[in-house]
Amino acid sequence: MAKPNYSFEKRQRELAKKQKKEDKAQRKASRGTEGTVGAAGAEVLGDDRDAPEGDAGGDTGGDAGGDSGGGDGGGGGD
């Protein structure tokens, strides 16, 4: 039986974590551009006219603003 290659598994976890962090930063950056001001001076947030009635403006079940990614949250003890 082959011996497990722990360094390969660790590298794969690190790459996945890096990719997830980049995706989150990209989503955060694109979220900042959503609330732009339209030509009439009114703030344009999104078009909810096509959304189903029960789901208009609701949470989509994603990460509810919290850091559920685990890992080192930083700012710990001494």
Short mmCIF file of C-alpha atoms in Angstrom, two decimals:
data_model
loop_
_atom_site.label_atom_id
_atom_site.label_comp_id
_atom_site.label_asym_id
_atom_site.label_seq_id
_atom_site.Cartn_x
_atom_site.Cartn_y
_atom_site.Cartn_z
CA MET A 1 0.00 0.00 0.00
CA ALA A 2 1.29 3.46 -0.90
CA LYS A 3 2.30 5.92 1.77
CA PRO A 4 0.12 9.10 1.93
CA ASN A 5 1.78 12.26 0.66
CA TYR A 6 0.84 14.76 3.35
CA SER A 7 2.78 17.65 1.81
CA PHE A 8 0.75 17.30 -1.41
CA GLU A 9 -2.51 17.30 0.55
CA LYS A 10 -1.39 20.34 2.53
CA ARG A 11 -0.50 22.19 -0.67
CA GLN A 12 -3.90 21.38 -2.14
CA ARG A 13 -5.62 22.72 0.99
CA GLU A 14 -3.52 25.90 0.82
CA LEU A 15 -4.37 26.41 -2.85
CA ALA A 16 -8.08 25.89 -2.17
CA LYS A 17 -7.95 28.37 0.72
CA LYS A 18 -6.14 30.93 -1.45
CA GLN A 19 -8.69 30.51 -4.26
CA LYS A 20 -11.58 30.89 -1.84
CA LYS A 21 -10.03 34.06 -0.39
CA GLU A 22 -9.54 35.55 -3.88
CA ASP A 23 -13.14 34.71 -4.82
CA LYS A 24 -14.40 36.36 -1.64
CA ALA A 25 -12.33 39.50 -2.32
CA GLN A 26 -13.66 39.61 -5.89
CA ARG A 27 -17.27 39.28 -4.67
CA LYS A 28 -16.66 42.01 -2.10
CA ALA A 29 -15.19 44.33 -4.74
CA SER A 30 -18.07 43.73 -7.16
CA ARG A 31 -20.59 44.23 -4.35
CA GLY A 32 -19.18 47.75 -3.84
CA THR A 33 -19.99 48.68 -7.45
CA GLU A 34 -23.63 47.48 -7.28
CA GLY A 35 -25.01 50.56 -5.51
CA THR A 36 -24.25 53.06 -8.27
CA VAL A 37 -26.26 56.21 -8.92
CA GLY A 38 -28.45 56.13 -12.03
CA ALA A 39 -29.02 58.94 -14.55
CA ALA A 40 -32.15 60.17 -12.74
CA GLY A 41 -30.17 60.62 -9.51
CA ALA A 42 -31.87 57.68 -7.81
CA GLU A 43 -29.74 54.93 -6.37
CA VAL A 44 -29.87 51.77 -8.46
CA LEU A 45 -29.42 48.68 -6.28
CA GLY A 46 -30.79 45.96 -8.49
CA ASP A 47 -33.89 44.90 -10.33
CA ASP A 48 -36.18 42.88 -8.03
CA ARG A 49 -39.17 42.96 -10.38
CA ASP A 50 -38.41 39.51 -11.78
CA ALA A 51 -37.78 37.91 -8.38
CA PRO A 52 -40.41 35.57 -6.94
CA GLU A 53 -42.61 37.19 -4.31
CA GLY A 54 -41.39 35.11 -1.41
CA ASP A 55 -37.71 35.69 -2.23
CA ALA A 56 -37.60 39.41 -3.01
CA GLY A 57 -34.55 40.93 -1.36
CA GLY A 58 -34.06 37.96 0.95
CA ASP A 59 -30.89 36.23 1.98
CA THR A 60 -29.76 33.64 -0.55
CA GLY A 61 -28.43 31.33 2.15
CA GLY A 62 -24.78 32.14 1.51
CA ASP A 63 -22.26 33.28 4.07
CA ALA A 64 -24.39 35.50 6.30
CA GLY A 65 -21.69 38.10 6.77
CA GLY A 66 -19.76 35.98 9.26
CA ASP A 67 -16.39 34.40 8.77
CA SER A 68 -17.34 30.76 8.74
CA GLY A 69 -14.26 29.81 6.76
CA GLY A 70 -12.35 28.80 9.88
CA GLY A 71 -8.61 29.25 9.90
CA ASP A 72 -6.72 31.90 11.81
CA GLY A 73 -8.96 34.87 12.48
CA GLY A 74 -5.93 36.97 13.38
CA GLY A 75 -5.68 39.42 16.25
CA GLY A 76 -5.43 36.68 18.83
CA GLY A 77 -3.71 36.64 22.18
CA ASP A 78 -0.15 37.51 23.05
#
